[in-house]
Each structure stands twice: as structure tokens, then as C-alpha cells.
mmCIF file of C-alpha atoms in Angstrom:
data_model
loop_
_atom_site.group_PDB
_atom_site.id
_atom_site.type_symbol
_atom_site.label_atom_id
_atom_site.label_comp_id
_atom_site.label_asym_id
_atom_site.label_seq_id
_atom_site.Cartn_x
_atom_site.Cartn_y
_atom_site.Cartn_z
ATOM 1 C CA UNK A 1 -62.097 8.684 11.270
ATOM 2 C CA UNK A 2 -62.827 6.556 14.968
ATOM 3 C CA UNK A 3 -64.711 7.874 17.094
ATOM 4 C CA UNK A 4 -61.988 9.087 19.281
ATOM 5 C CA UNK A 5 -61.376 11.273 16.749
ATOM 6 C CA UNK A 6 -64.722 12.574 15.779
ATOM 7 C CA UNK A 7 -65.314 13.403 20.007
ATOM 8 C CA UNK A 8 -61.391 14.816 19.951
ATOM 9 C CA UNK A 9 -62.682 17.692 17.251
ATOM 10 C CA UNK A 10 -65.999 17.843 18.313
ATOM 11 C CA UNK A 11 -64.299 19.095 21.913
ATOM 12 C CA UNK A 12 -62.404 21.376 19.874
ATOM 13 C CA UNK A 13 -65.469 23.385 17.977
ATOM 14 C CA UNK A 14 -65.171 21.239 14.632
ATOM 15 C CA UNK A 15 -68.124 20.096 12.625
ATOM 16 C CA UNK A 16 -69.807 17.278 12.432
ATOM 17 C CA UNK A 17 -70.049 15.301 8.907
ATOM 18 C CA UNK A 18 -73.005 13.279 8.655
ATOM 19 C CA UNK A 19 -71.582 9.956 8.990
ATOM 20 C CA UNK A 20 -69.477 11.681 12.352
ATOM 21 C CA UNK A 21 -72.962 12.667 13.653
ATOM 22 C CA UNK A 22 -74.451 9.234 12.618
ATOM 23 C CA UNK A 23 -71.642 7.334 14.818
ATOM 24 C CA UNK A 24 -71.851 9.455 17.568
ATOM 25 C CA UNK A 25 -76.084 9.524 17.834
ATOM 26 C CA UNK A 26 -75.809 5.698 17.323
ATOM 27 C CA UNK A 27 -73.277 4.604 19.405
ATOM 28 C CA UNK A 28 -71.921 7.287 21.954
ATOM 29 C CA UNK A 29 -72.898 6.993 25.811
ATOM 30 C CA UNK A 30 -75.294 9.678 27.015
ATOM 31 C CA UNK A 31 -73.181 10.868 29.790
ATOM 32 C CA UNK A 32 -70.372 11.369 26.683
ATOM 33 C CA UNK A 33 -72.972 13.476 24.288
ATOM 34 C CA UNK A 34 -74.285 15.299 27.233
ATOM 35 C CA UNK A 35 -70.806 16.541 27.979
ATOM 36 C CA UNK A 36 -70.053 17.302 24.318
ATOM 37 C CA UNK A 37 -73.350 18.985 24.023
ATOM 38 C CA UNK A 38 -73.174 20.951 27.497
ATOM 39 C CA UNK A 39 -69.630 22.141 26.053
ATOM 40 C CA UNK A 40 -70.665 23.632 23.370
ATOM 41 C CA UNK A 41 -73.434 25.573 25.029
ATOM 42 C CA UNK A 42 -70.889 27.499 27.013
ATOM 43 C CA UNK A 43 -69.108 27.960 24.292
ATOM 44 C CA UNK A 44 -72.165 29.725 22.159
ATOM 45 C CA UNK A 45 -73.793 31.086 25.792
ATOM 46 C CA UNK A 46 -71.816 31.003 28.773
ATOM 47 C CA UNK A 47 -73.674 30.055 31.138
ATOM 48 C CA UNK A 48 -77.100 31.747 30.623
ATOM 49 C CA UNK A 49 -80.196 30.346 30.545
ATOM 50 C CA UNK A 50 -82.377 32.050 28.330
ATOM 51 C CA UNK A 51 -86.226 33.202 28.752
ATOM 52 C CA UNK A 52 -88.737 35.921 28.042
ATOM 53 C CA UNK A 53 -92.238 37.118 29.316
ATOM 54 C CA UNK A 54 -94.648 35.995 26.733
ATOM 55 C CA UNK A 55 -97.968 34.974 25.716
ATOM 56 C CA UNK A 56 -99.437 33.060 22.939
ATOM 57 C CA UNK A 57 -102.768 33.893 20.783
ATOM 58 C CA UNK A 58 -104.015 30.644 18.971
ATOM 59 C CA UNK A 59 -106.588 32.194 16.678
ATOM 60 C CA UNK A 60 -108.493 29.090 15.808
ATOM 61 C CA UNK A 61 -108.203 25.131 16.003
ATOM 62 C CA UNK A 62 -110.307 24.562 12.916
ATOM 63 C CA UNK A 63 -107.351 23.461 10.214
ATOM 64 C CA UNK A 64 -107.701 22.710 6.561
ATOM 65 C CA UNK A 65 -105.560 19.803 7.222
ATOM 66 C CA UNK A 66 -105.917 16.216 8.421
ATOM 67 C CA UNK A 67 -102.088 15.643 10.237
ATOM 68 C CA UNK A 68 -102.074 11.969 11.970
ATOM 69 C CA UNK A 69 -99.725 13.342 14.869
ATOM 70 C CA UNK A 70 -101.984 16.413 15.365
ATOM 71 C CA UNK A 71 -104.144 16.679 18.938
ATOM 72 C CA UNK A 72 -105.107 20.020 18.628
ATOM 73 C CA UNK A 73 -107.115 20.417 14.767
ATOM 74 C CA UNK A 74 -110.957 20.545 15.145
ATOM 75 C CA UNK A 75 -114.028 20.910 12.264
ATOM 76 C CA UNK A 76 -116.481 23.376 12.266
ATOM 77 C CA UNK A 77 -118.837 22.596 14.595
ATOM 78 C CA UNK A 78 -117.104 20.841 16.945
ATOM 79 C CA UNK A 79 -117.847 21.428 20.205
ATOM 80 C CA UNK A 80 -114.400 21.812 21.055
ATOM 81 C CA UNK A 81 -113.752 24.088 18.017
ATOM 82 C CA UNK A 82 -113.079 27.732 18.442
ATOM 83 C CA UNK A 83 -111.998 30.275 15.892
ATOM 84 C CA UNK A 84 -110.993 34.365 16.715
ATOM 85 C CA UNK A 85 -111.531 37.288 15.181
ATOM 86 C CA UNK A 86 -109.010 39.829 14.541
ATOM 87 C CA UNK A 87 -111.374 42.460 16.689
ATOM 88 C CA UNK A 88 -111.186 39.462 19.342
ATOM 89 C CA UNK A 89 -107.441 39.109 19.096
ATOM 90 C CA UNK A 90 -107.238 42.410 19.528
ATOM 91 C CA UNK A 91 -109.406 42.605 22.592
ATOM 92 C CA UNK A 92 -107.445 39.927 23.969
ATOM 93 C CA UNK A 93 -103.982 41.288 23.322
ATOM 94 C CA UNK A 94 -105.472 44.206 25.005
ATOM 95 C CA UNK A 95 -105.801 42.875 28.176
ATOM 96 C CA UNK A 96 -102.004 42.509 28.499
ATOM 97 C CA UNK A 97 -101.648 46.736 28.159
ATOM 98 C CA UNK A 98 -99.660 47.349 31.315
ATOM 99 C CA UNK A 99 -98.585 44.421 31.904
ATOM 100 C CA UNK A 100 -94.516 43.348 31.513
ATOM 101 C CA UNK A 101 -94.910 40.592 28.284
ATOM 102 C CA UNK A 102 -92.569 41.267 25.583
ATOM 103 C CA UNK A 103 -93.979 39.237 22.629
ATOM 104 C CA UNK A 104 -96.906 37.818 21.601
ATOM 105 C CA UNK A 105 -96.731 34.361 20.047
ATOM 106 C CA UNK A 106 -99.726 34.141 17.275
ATOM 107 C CA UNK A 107 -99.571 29.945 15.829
ATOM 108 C CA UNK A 108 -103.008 27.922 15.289
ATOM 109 C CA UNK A 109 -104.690 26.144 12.771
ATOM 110 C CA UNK A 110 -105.200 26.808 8.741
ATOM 111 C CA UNK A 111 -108.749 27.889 8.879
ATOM 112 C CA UNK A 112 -110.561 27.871 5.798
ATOM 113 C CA UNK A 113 -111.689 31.086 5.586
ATOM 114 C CA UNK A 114 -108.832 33.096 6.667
ATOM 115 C CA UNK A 115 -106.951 35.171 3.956
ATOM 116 C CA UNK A 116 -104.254 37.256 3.758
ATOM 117 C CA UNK A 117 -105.860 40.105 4.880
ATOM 118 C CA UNK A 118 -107.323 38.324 8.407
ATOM 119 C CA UNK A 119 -103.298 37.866 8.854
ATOM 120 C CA UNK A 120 -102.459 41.106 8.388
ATOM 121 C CA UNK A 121 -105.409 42.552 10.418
ATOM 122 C CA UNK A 122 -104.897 39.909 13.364
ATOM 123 C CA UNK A 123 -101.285 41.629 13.170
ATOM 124 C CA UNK A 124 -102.038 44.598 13.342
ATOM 125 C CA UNK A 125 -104.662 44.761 15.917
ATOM 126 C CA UNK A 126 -101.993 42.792 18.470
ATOM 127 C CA UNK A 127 -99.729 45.767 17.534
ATOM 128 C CA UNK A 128 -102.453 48.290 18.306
ATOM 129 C CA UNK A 129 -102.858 47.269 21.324
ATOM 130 C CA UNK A 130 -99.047 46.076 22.304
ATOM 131 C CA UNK A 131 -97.280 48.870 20.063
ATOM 132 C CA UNK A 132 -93.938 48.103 22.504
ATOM 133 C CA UNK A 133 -94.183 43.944 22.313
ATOM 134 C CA UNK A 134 -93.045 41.789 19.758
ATOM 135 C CA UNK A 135 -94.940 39.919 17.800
ATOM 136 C CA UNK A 136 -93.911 36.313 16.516
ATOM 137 C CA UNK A 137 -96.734 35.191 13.886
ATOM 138 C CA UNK A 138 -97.747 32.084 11.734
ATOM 139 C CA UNK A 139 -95.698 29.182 10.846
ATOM 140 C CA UNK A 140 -94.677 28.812 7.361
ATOM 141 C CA UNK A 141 -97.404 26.001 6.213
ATOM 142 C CA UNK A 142 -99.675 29.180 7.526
ATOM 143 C CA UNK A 143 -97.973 32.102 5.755
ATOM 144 C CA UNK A 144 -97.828 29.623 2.607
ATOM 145 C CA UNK A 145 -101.273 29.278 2.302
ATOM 146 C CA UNK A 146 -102.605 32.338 2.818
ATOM 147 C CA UNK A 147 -99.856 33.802 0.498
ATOM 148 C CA UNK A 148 -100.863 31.526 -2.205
ATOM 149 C CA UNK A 149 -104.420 31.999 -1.951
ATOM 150 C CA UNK A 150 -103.909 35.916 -2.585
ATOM 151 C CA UNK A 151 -102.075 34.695 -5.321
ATOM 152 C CA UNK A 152 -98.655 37.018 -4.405
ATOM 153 C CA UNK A 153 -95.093 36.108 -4.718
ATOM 154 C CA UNK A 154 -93.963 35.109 -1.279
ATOM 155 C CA UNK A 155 -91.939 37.930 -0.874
ATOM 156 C CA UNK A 156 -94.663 40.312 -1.043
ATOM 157 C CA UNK A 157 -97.106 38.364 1.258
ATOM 158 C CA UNK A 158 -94.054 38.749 3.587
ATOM 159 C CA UNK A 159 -93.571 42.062 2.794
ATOM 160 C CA UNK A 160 -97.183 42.864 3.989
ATOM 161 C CA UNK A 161 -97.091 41.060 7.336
ATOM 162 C CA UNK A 162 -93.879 42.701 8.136
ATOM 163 C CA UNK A 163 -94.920 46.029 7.632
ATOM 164 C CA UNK A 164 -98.109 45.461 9.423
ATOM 165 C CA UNK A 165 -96.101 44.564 12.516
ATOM 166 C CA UNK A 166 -94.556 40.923 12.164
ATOM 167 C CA UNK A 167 -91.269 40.896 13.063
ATOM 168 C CA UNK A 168 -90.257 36.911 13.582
ATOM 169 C CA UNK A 169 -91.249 33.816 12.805
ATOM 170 C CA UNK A 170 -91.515 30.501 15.047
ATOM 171 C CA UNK A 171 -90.447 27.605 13.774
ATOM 172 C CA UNK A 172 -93.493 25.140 13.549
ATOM 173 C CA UNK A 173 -94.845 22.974 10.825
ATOM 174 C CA UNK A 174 -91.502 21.172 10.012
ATOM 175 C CA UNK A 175 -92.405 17.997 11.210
ATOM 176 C CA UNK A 176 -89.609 15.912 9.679
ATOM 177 C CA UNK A 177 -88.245 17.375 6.244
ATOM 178 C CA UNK A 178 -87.961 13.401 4.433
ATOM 179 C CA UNK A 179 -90.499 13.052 1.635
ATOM 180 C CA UNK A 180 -91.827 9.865 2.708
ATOM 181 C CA UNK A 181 -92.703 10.359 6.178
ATOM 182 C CA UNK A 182 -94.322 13.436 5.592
ATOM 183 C CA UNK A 183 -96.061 11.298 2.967
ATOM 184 C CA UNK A 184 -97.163 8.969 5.955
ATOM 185 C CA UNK A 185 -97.822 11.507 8.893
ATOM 186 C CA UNK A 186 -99.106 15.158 7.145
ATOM 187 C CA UNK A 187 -99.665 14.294 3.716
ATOM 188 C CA UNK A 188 -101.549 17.252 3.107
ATOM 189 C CA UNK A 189 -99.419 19.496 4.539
ATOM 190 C CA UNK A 190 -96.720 21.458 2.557
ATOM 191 C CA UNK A 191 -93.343 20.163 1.389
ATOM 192 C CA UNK A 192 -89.824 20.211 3.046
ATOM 193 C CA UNK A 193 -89.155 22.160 0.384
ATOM 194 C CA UNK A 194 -91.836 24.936 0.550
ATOM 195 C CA UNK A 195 -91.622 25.457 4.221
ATOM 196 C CA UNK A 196 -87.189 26.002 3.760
ATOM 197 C CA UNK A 197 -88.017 28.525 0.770
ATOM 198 C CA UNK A 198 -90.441 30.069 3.292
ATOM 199 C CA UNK A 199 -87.780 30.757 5.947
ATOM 200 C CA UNK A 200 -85.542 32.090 2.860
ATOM 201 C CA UNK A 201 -87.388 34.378 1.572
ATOM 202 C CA UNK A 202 -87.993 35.841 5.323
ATOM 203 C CA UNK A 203 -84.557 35.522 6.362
ATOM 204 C CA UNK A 204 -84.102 37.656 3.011
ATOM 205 C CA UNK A 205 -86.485 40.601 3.982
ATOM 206 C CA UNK A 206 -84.610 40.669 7.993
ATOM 207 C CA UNK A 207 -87.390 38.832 9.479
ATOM 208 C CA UNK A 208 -85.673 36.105 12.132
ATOM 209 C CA UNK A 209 -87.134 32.917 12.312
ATOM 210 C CA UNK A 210 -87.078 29.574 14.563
ATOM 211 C CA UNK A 211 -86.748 26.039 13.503
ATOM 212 C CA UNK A 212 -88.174 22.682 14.601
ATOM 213 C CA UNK A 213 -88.607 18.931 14.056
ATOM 214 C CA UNK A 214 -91.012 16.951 15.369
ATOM 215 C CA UNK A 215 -89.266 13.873 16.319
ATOM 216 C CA UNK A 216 -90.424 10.485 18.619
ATOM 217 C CA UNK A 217 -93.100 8.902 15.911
ATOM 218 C CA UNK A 218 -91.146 6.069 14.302
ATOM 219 C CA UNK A 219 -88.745 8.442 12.248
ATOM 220 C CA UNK A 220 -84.991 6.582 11.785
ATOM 221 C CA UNK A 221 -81.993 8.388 12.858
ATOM 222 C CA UNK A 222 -81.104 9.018 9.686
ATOM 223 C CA UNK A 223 -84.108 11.249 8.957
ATOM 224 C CA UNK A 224 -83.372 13.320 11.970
ATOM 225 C CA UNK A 225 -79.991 13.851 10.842
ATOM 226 C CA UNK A 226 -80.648 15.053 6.977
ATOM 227 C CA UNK A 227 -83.872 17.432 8.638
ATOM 228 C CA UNK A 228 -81.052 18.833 10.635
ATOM 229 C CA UNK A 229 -78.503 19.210 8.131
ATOM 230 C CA UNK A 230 -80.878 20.737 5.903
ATOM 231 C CA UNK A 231 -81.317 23.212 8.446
ATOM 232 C CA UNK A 232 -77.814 23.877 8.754
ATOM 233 C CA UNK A 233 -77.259 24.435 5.146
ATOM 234 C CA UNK A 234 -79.955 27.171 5.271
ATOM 235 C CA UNK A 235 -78.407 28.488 7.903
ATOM 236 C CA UNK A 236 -75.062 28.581 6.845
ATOM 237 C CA UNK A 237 -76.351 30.419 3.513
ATOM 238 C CA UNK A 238 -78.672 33.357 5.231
ATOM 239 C CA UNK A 239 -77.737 33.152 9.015
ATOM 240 C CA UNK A 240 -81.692 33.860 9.627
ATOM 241 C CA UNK A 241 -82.027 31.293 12.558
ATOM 242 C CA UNK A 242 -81.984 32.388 16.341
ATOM 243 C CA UNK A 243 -83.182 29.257 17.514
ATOM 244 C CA UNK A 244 -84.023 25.165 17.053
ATOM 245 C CA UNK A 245 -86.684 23.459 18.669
ATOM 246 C CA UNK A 246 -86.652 19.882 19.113
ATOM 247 C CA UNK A 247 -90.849 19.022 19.275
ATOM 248 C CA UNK A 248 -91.550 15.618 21.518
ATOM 249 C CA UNK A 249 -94.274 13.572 19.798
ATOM 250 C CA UNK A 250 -97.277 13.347 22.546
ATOM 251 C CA UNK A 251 -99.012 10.627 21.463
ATOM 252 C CA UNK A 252 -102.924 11.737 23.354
ATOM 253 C CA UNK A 253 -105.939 11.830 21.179
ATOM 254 C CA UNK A 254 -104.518 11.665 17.874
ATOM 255 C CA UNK A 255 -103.867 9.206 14.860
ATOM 256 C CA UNK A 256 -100.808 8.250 15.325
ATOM 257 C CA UNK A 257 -101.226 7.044 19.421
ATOM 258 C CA UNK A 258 -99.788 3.579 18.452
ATOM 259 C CA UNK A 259 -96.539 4.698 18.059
ATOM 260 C CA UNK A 260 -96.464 5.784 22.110
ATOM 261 C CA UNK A 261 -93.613 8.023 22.710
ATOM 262 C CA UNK A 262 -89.972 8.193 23.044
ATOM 263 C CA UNK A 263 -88.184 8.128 26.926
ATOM 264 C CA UNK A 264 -85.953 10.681 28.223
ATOM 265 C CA UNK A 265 -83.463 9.244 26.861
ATOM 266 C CA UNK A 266 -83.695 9.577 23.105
ATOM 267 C CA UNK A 267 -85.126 13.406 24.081
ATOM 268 C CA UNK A 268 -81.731 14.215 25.614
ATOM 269 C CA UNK A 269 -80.033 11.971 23.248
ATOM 270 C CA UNK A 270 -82.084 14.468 20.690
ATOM 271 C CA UNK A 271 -81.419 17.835 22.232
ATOM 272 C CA UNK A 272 -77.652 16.961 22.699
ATOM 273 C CA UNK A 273 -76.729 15.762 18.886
ATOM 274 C CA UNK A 274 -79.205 18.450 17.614
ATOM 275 C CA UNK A 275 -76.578 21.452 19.943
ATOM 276 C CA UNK A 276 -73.393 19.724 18.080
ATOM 277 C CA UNK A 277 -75.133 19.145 14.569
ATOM 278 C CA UNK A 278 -76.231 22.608 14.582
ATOM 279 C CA UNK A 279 -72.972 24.614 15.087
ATOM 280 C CA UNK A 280 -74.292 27.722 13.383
ATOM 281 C CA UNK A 281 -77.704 28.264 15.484
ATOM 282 C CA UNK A 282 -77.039 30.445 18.317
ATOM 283 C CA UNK A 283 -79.381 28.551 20.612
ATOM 284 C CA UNK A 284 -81.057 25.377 21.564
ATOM 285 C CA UNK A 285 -84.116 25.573 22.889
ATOM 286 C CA UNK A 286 -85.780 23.091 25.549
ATOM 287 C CA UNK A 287 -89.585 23.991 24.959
ATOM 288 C CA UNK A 288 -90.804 22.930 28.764
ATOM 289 C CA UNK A 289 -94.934 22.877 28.082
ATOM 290 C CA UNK A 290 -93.872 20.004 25.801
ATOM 291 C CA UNK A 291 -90.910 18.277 27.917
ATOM 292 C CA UNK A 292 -92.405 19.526 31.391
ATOM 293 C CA UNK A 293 -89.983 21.244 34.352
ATOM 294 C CA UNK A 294 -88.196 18.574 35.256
ATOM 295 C CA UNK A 295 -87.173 17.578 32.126
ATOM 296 C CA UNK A 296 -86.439 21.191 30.824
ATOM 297 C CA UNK A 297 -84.243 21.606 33.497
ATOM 298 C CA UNK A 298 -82.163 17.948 32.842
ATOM 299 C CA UNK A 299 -82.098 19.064 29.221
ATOM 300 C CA UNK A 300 -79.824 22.289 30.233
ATOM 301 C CA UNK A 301 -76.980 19.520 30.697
ATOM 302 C CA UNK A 302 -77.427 17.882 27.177
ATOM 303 C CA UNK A 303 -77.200 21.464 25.336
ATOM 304 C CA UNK A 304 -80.101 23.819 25.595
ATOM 305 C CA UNK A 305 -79.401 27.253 26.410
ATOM 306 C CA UNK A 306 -83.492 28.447 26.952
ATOM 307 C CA UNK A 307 -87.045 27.089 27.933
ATOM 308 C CA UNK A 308 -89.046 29.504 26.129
ATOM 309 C CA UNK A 309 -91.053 31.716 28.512
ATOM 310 C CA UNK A 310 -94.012 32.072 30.988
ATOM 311 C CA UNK A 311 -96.632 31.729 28.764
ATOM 312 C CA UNK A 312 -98.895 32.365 31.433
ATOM 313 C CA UNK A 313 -101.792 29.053 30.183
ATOM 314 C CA UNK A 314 -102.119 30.485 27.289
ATOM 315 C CA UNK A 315 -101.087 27.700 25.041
ATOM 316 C CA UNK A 316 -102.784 24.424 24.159
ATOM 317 C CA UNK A 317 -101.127 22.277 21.256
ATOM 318 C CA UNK A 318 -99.509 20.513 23.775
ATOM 319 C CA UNK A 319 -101.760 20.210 26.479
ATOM 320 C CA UNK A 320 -104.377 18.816 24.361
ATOM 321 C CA UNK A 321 -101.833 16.018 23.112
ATOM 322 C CA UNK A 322 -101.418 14.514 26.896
ATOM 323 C CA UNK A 323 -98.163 16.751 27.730
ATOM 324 C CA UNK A 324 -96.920 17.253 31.561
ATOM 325 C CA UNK A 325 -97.904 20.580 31.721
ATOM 326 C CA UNK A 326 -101.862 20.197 31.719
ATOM 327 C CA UNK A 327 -101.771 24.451 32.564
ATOM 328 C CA UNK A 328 -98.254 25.651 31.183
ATOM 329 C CA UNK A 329 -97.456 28.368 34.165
ATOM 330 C CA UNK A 330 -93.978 29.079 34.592
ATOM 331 C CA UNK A 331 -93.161 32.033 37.310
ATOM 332 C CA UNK A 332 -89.669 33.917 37.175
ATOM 333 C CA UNK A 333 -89.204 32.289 40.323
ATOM 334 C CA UNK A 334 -89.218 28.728 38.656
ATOM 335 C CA UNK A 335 -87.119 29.991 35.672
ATOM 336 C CA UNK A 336 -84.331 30.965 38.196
ATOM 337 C CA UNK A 337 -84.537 27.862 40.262
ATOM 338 C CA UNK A 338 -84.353 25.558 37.076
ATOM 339 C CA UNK A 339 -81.561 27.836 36.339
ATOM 340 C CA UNK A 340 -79.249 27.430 39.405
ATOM 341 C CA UNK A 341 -80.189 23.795 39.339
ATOM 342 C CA UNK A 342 -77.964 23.308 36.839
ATOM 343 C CA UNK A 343 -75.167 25.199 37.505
ATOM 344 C CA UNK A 344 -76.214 27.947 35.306
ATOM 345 C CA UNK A 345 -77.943 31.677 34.877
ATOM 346 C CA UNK A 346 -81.599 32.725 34.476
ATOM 347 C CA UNK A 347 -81.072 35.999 31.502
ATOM 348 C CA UNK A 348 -84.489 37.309 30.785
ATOM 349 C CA UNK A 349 -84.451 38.099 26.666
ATOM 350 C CA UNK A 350 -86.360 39.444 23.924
ATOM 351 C CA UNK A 351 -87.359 37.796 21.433
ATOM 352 C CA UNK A 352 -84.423 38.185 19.068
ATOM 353 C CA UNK A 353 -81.990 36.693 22.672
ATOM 354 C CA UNK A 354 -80.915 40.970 23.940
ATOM 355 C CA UNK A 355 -80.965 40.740 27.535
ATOM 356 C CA UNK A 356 -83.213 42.464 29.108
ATOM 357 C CA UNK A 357 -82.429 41.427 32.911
ATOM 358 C CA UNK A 358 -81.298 38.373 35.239
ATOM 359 C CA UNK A 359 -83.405 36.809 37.467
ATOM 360 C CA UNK A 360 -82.980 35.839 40.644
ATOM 361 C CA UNK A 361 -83.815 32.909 42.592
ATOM 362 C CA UNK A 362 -86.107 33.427 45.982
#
């Protein structure tokens, strides 16, 4: 097929083969996959812009694994390190009572000494305090270990932190699915393998999940293509996925800082071919503490349909890896104006994309 035929059926809704998606990623202009990509966001969202009023816990920094492309992991002892309690969690999460957040975002490292039961009780004391808010918990390298170590099928470790108040999933700890790189970058971490069956087995038991890939560190084309067609076969059998996350590589303070990092281009190069690989995830997401405002809001042209939420500074995996957004602090004010900037609508959301209200630009 030429390529005036691939971008004839990709107008059209069709999907993309892999050696369709491989000719257009290699050798399409910008300006042609941005209006592809922009397409078919309007045809999965109109022309909303997704967000929601959130906050993120990150229990600890102190990680069981050694990840080259990692900024954030600390030892024991380091004076940088800091590690939560559940009590702690819970005393934070507690000073949100009253306020208008609807989920709590729980991600941090794999601490030695946390079990099972710490997941469940950090859980449970965010849910204590937030019975009304949403909470989105662990990544699956997280939920994998902890699992294992208490020596449970994963269904039942899911099973646990679902009834103690878990309802979703983000999608971190991906990285890039090929067996080699992983092999090179996190070779510690779990397989491409484990962290799909994860998502399964949730997707199974009506917990939603997210999805990412790290991308920017010397990967080929071709492994960003089979991570995302690997998500889109999962998809296609379980329909479990709201959202994908394309994660920028930020290259500060950590092994790999050789490898620098990508330009705008290849990110909007990135977001657009992941909106038209991924025909069967609802929505694209432009995570702006990584990309920064400006770029969030050129991304809304090349396919993304939501920038995550205020956050409020409460996250720092990206500011500690050099990102734009040294204090992530996004007001609804900015949301809207980032919004009409591009031609498009501000819809505040819950976690699982119901809208909850429109904002408004002052």
C-alpha cells in the first residue's frame, strides 16, 4: 500500500498495520501526522480537553531497584531519602478533607520493607480520610512485588487492594516493553511480560488502568511501535485502558544523562503516531509536569485529548529529573486558557473521564 493510501484510510478511521505505522512515523511531515492525529481526537473526544483536581502521595523514594533512566530512587540514608508511613499518608491525605480533589494518585519507589499489607493499609487510610475521592495506587512493577512477596496469586493481591479502596491503576513502570532494552536501562526491573499480565488480571477484576512508555533514550522506532502494539492487543482483548501516556526521558541526575533528550519534535511526532496506533484507547494523554505548559498545550494539535490535573506540587519524579515544571502548579484558570488556545474545551473529569464540569477561561 503507498502512503497515499495508508493517510487516505487513516482519515477514514482505519487501522494502522505495523509496517503502515512504520512508513508514516518514518517518513510523514509533522504538519501531515499532526492533522491525522488531531482528527482522530475529535473523532474519540470532540473537542474536550480533559482534566481533574488531583493530588499525588509518593510514599517513599527508597527503591529496591537500580533503573539507569531513574532521577528520583534514593538508599537508606540518603539525605535526600524519605519514606511514609501509612499513619503519615493518612495524615496527609487528611489535610485535603474539604477541599474539591477528586483522586489521589499514590506511585513511588519499591521500598524494601513494604509488604502487602503497608499497601493495603496506605489504601485504606487515604480512603479514611477521602471516603468520596478516588484513589489511583501503585504501578504494576509495585503491585508485582509486593504480591509476590505475600506469596498470593495476583488475582488475590488485587482482590485485596480493591476491596480496601483501590479503584485504578496508573500506568507507570513500562518503560519500553523490548527485552533487550529493558536488559540495558532497568535490568532489574520486571518483564514486559509481567507488567501486561498485571494490567490483565486487573482489567479482569473491573479495575481501569493507564498505560505508558518511556520513550527519548536511544530506543529505535521500531521498539516504540511493537510497545504500542502490544498495548493495543491487550486492549483489544479486555478493553481495560482509559488512557496512554507517552513519558519524555529527562535526562538530570541519572545514569543514562549521555543520551540528552529528544526535541519537540520527535515528542509530537510521539504523541501523534501513538493517537493513530492506538485506535482502541479512549484518550491520549499529554502529562504537562513532564512536557511543561507550553508544550502540553502544542501537543493538543498532534492528538492528546488531556493534561492530567492540578497536582497542586505534589509530585517529584519529574522535577527531580530536570523537567520544566521545577513546582508542577496548574490553576483551572491555566487549564482553560491552554484549552481555548487550541481551539478546544477545558471538561473537568474523574478519574475514569465522567464529566464533572467545564471550565472557563478568566
Amino acid at each position: 500500500m503507498n502512503t497515499k493510501d495508508i493517510i487516505a484510510r487513516t482519515e477514514r478511521g482505519g487501522r494502522l498495520a505495523p509496517q503502515e505505522a512504520t512508513r508514516l512515523w518514518e517518513d510523514a511531515p509533522l504538519a501531515l501526522l499532526g492533522a491525522l492525529a488531531a482528527a482522530a481526537k475529535r473523532r474519540k473526544s470532540g473537542d474536550a480537553v480533559f482534566f481533574n483536581r488531583n493530588v499525588h502521595i509518593e510514599p517513599t523514594n527508597i527503591c529496591i531497584f537500580r533503573c539507569r533512566f531513574c532521577s528520583f530512587c534514593r538508599e537508606a540514608g540518603d539525605t535526600d531519602a524519605w519514606m511514609l508511613t501509612p499513619q503519615e499518608i493518612g495524615e496527609r491525605a487528611a489535610g485535603y478533607a474539604g477541599s474539591d480533589i477528586t483522586e489521589v494518585h499514590i506511585v513511588g519507589g519499591v521500598h524494601p520493607e513494604h509488604t502487602l499489607d503497608t499497601y493495603v493499609e496506605m489504601v485504606r487510610r487515604v480512603k479514611e480520610a477521602l471516603p468520596q475521592v478516588t484513589v489511583k495506587a501503585f504501578t504494576a512493577i509495585e503491585l508485582r512485588h509486593v504480591i509476590n512477596k505475600a506469596g498470593l496469586p495476583l488475582s488475590e493481591g488485587l482482590r485485596m487492594l480493591r476491596d480496601a479502596g483501590m479503584e485504578a491503576i496508573p500506568g507507570g513502570g513500562a518503560e519500553i516493553f523490548d527485552a533487550r532494552l529493558r536488559v540495558q536501562i532497568c535490568p532489574e526491573k520486571g518483564s514486559a511480560e509481567e507488567w501486561l499480565e498485571v494490567h490483565e488480571v486487573a482489567h479482569e477484576l473491573g479495575i481501569r488502568t493507564n498505560a505508558t512508555m518511556l520513550y527519548g533514550h536511544g530506543e529505535t522506532v521500531a521498539q516504540r511501535l511493537d510497545h504500542l502494539l502490544r498495548l493495543r492487543e491487550l486492549q483489544d482483548r479486555t478493553g481495560g485502558f482509559d488512557a496512554f501516556i507517552p513519558l519524555k526521558f529527562r535526562s538530570r541526575g541519572n545514569r543514562m544523562s549521555g543520551c540528552g533528550e529528544v526535541d519537540i519534535t520527535d515528542d509530537m511526532r510521539t504523541l501523534a503516531m501513538s493517537r493513530l496506533v492506538l485506535d482502541n484507547f479512549p484518550h491520549v494523554k499529554a502529562y504537562w509536569p513532564m512536557y511543561g505548559k507550553a508544550a502540553a498545550e502544542l501537543a493538543l494539535s498532534f492528538g492528546a485529548d488531556d493534561i492530567d490535573g492540578t497536582i497542586g506540587d505534589t509530585t517529584k519524579i519529574y522535577s527531580m529529573a530536570g523537567a520544566e515544571e521545577a513546582r508542577p502548579v496548574m490553576t483551572l484558570e491555566d487549564i482553560a486558557r491552554i484549552a481555548a488556545a487550541a481551539g478546544l474545551r477545558a471538561v473537568e473529569r474523574d478519574t475514569f473521564y465522567r464529566p464533572i464540569a467545564a471550565a472557563t477561561p478568566k
